[in-house]
PDB file of C-alpha atoms in Angstrom:
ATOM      1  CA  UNK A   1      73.190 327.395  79.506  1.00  0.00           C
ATOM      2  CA  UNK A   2      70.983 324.000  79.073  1.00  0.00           C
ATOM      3  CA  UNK A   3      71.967 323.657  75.356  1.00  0.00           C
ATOM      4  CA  UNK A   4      75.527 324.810  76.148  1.00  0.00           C
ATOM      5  CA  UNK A   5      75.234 321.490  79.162  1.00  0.00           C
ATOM      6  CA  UNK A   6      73.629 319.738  75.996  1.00  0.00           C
ATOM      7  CA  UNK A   7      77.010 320.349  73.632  1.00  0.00           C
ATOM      8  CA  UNK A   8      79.369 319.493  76.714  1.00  0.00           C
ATOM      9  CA  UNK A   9      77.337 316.234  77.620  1.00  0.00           C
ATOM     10  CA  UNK A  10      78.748 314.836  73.719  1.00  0.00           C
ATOM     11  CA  UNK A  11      82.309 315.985  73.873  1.00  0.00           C
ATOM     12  CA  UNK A  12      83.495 312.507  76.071  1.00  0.00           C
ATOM     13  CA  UNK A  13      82.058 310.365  73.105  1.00  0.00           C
ATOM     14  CA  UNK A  14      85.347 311.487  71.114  1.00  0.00           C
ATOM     15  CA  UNK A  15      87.408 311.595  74.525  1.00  0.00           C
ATOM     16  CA  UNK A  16      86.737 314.961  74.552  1.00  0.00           C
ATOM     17  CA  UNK A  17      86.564 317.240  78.164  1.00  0.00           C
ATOM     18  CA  UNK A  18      83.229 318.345  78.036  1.00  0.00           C
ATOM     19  CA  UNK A  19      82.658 321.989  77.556  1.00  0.00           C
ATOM     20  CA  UNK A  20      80.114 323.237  75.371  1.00  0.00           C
ATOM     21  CA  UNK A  21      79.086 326.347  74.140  1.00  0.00           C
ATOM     22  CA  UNK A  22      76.258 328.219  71.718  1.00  0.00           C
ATOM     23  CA  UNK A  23      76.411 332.077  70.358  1.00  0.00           C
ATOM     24  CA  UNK A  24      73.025 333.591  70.858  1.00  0.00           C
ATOM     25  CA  UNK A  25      71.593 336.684  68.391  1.00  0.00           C
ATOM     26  CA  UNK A  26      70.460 339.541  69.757  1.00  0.00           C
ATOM     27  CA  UNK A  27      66.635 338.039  69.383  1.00  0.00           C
ATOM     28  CA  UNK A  28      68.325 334.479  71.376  1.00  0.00           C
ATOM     29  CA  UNK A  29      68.349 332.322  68.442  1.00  0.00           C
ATOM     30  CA  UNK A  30      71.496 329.821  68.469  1.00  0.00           C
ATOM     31  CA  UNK A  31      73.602 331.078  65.352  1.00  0.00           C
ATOM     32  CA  UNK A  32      76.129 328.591  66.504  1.00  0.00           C
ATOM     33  CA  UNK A  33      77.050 325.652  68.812  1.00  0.00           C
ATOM     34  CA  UNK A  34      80.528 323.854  70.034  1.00  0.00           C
ATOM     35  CA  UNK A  35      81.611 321.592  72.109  1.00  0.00           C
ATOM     36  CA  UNK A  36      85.511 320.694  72.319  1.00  0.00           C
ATOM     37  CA  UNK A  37      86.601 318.567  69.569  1.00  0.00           C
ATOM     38  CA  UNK A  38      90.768 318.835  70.403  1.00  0.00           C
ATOM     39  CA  UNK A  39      91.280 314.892  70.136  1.00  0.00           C
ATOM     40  CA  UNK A  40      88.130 314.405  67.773  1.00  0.00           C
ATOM     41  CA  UNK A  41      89.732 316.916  65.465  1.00  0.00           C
ATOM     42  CA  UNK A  42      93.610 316.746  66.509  1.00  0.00           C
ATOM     43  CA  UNK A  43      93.331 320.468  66.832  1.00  0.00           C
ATOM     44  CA  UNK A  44      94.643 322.232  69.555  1.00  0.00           C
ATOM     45  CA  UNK A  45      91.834 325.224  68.801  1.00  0.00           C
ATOM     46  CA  UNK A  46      89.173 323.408  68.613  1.00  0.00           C
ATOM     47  CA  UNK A  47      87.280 324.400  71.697  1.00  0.00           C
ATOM     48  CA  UNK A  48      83.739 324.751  72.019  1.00  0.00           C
ATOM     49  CA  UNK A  49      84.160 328.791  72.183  1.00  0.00           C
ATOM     50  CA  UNK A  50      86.057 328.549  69.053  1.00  0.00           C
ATOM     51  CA  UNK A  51      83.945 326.456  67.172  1.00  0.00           C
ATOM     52  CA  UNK A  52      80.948 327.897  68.085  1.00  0.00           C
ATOM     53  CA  UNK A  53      82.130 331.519  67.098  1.00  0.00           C
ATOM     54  CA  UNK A  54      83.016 330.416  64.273  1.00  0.00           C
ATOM     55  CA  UNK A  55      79.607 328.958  63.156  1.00  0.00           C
ATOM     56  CA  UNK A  56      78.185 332.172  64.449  1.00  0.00           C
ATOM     57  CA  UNK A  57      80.348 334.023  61.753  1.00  0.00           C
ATOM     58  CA  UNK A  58      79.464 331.607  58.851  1.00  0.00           C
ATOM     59  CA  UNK A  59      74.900 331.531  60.142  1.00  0.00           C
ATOM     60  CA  UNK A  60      75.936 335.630  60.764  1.00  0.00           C
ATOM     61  CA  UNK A  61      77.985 336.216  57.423  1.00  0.00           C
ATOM     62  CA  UNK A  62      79.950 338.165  58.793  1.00  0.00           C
ATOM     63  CA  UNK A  63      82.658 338.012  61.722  1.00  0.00           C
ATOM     64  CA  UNK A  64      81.778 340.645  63.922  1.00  0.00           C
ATOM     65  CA  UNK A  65      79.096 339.443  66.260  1.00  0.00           C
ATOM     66  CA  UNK A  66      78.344 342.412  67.898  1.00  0.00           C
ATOM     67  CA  UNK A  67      74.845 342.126  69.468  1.00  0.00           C
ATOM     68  CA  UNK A  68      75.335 338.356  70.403  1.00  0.00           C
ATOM     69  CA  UNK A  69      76.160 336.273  73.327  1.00  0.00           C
ATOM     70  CA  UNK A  70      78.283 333.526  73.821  1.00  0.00           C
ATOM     71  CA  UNK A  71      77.595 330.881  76.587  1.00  0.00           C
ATOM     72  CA  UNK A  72      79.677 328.159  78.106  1.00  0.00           C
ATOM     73  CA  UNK A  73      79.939 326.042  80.536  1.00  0.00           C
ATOM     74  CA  UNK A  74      83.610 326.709  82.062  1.00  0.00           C
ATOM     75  CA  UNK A  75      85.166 329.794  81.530  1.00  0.00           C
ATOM     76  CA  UNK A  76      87.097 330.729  78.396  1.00  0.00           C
ATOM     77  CA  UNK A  77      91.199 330.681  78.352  1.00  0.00           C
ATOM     78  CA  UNK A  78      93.236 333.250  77.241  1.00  0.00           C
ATOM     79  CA  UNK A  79      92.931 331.938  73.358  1.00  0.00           C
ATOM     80  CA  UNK A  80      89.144 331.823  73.767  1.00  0.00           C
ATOM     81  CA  UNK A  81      88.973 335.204  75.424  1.00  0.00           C
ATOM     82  CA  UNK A  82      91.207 336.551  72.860  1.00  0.00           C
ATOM     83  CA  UNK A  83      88.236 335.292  70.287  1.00  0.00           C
ATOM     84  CA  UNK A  84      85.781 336.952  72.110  1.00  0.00           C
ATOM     85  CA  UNK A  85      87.079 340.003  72.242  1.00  0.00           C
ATOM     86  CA  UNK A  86      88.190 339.876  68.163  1.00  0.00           C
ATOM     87  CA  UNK A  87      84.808 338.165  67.157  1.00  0.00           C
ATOM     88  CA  UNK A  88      83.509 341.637  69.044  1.00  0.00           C
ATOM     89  CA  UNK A  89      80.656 339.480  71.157  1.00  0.00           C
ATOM     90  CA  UNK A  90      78.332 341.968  73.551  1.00  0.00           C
ATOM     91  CA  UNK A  91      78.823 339.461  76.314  1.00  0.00           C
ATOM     92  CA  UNK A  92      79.963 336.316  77.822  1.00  0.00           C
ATOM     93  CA  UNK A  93      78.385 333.912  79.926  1.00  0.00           C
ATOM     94  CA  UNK A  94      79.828 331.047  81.604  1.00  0.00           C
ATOM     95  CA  UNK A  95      79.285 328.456  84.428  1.00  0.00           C
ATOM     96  CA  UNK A  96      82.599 327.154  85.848  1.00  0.00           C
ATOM     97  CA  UNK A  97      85.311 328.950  87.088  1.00  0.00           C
ATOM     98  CA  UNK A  98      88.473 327.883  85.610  1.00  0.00           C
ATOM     99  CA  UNK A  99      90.704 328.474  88.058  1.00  0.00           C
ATOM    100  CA  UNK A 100      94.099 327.448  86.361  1.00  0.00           C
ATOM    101  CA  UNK A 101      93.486 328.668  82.953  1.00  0.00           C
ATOM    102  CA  UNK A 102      90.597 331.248  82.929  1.00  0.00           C
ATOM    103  CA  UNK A 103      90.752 334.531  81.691  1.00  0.00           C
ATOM    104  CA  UNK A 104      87.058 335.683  81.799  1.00  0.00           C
ATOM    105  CA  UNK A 105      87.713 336.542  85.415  1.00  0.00           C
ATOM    106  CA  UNK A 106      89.112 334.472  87.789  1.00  0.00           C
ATOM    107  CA  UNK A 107      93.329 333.498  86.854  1.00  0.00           C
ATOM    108  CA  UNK A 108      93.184 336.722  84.112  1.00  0.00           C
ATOM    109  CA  UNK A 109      90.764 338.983  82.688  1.00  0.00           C
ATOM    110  CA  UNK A 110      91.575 339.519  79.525  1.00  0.00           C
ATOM    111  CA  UNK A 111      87.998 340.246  78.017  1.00  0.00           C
ATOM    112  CA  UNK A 112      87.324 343.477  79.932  1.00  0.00           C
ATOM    113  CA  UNK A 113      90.914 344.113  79.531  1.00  0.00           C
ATOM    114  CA  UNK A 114      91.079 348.268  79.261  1.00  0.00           C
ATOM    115  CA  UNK A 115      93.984 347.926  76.912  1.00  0.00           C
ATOM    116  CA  UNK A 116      92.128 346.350  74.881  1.00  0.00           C
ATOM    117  CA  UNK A 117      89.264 348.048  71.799  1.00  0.00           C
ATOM    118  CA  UNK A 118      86.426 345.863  72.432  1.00  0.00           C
ATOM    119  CA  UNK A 119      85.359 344.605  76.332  1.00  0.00           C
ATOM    120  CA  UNK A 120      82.604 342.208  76.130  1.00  0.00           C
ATOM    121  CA  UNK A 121      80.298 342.371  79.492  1.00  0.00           C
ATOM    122  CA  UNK A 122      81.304 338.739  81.583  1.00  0.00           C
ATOM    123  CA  UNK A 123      78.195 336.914  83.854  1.00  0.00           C
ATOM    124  CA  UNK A 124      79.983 334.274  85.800  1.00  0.00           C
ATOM    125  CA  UNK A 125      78.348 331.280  87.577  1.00  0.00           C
ATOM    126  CA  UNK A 126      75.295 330.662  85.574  1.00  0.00           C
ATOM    127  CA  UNK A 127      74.490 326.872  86.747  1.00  0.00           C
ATOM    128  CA  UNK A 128      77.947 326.882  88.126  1.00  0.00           C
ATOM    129  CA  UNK A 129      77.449 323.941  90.157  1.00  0.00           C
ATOM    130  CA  UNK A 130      76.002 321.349  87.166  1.00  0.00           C
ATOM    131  CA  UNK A 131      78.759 322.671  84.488  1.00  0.00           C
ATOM    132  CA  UNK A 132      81.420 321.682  87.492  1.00  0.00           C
ATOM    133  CA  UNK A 133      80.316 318.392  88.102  1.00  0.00           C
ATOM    134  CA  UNK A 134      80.266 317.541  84.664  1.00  0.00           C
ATOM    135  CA  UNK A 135      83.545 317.919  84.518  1.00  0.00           C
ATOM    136  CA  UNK A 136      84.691 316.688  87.935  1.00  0.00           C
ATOM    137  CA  UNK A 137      82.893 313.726  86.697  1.00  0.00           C
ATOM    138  CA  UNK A 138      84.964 313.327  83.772  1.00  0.00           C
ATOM    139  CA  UNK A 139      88.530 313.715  85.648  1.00  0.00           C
ATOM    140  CA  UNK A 140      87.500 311.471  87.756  1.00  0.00           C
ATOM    141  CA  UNK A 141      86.567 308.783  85.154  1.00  0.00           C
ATOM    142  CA  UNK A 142      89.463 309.110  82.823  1.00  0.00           C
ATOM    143  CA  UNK A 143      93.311 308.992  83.515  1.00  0.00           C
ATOM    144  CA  UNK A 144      95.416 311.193  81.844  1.00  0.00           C
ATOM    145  CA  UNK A 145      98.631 310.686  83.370  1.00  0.00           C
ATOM    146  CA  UNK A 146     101.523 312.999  81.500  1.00  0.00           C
ATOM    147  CA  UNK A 147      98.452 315.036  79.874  1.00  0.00           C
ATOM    148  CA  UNK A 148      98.129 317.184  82.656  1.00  0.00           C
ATOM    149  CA  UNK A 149      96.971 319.978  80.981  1.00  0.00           C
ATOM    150  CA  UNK A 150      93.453 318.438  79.025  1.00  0.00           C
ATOM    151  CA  UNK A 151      91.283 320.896  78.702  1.00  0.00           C
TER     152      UNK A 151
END
């Protein structure tokens, strides 16, 4: 979770909310790191989850990543949760709840969804408390009037 904190701790440079992520191999070496890049990039996918599966895939050469773990500081949304699941990840591990857009647990839980063919096991509240105030920190810092919904 410290290099995932390390990731998170660059996003603001780009105005960036800071979340950051890394995809661990079954031995624990990081096959890939993230950390959002939406207004860096001008890509509404490019969240740390995202980009760090999909470095995984390219180190991995291959997109299923069964075996590996994905860490991040504040729970994954429905779009990163829906990459979890496809990328087939063993597990996910996260700090933060997110209580308006999570779905790793707390507002859905779409990972260990039974409808689903692939349920990834979740571990919740790893350093909660440090990947939270990063990001109170942040909201608190920045304005972001009619962009409500920054993630």
């Amino acid at each position: 979770m410290r290099l995932a904190l390390h990731e998170a701790t660059l996003a603001p440079r780009t105005g960036d909310v800071p979340v950051g992520a890394v995809v661990l191999s079954a031995d624990g070496t990081v096959i890939g790191r993230g950390r959002n890049e939406r207004e860096a990039a001008g890509d509404p996918t490019a969240h740390a989850e995202v980009l760090a599966i999909r470095e995984a895939a390219r180190t991995a050469g291959s997109w299923r990543l069964g075996g590996c773990t994905l860490v991040v500081t504040l729970e994954p949304c429905t779009m990163c949760a829906g990459a979890v699941v496809l990328s087939r990840l063993d597990r996910v591990v996260y700090g933060a709840l997110d209580e308006k857009a999570g779905a790793a647990g707390s507002l859905w839980d779409l990972v260990r969804d039974r409808r689903l063919n692939h349920r990834p096991e979740v571990i919740s509240g790893v350093l909660a408390e440090e990947c939270g105030e990063l990001l109170t920190r942040f909201f608190r810092t920045n304005d972001f009037g009619a962009h409500p919904d920054v993630r």
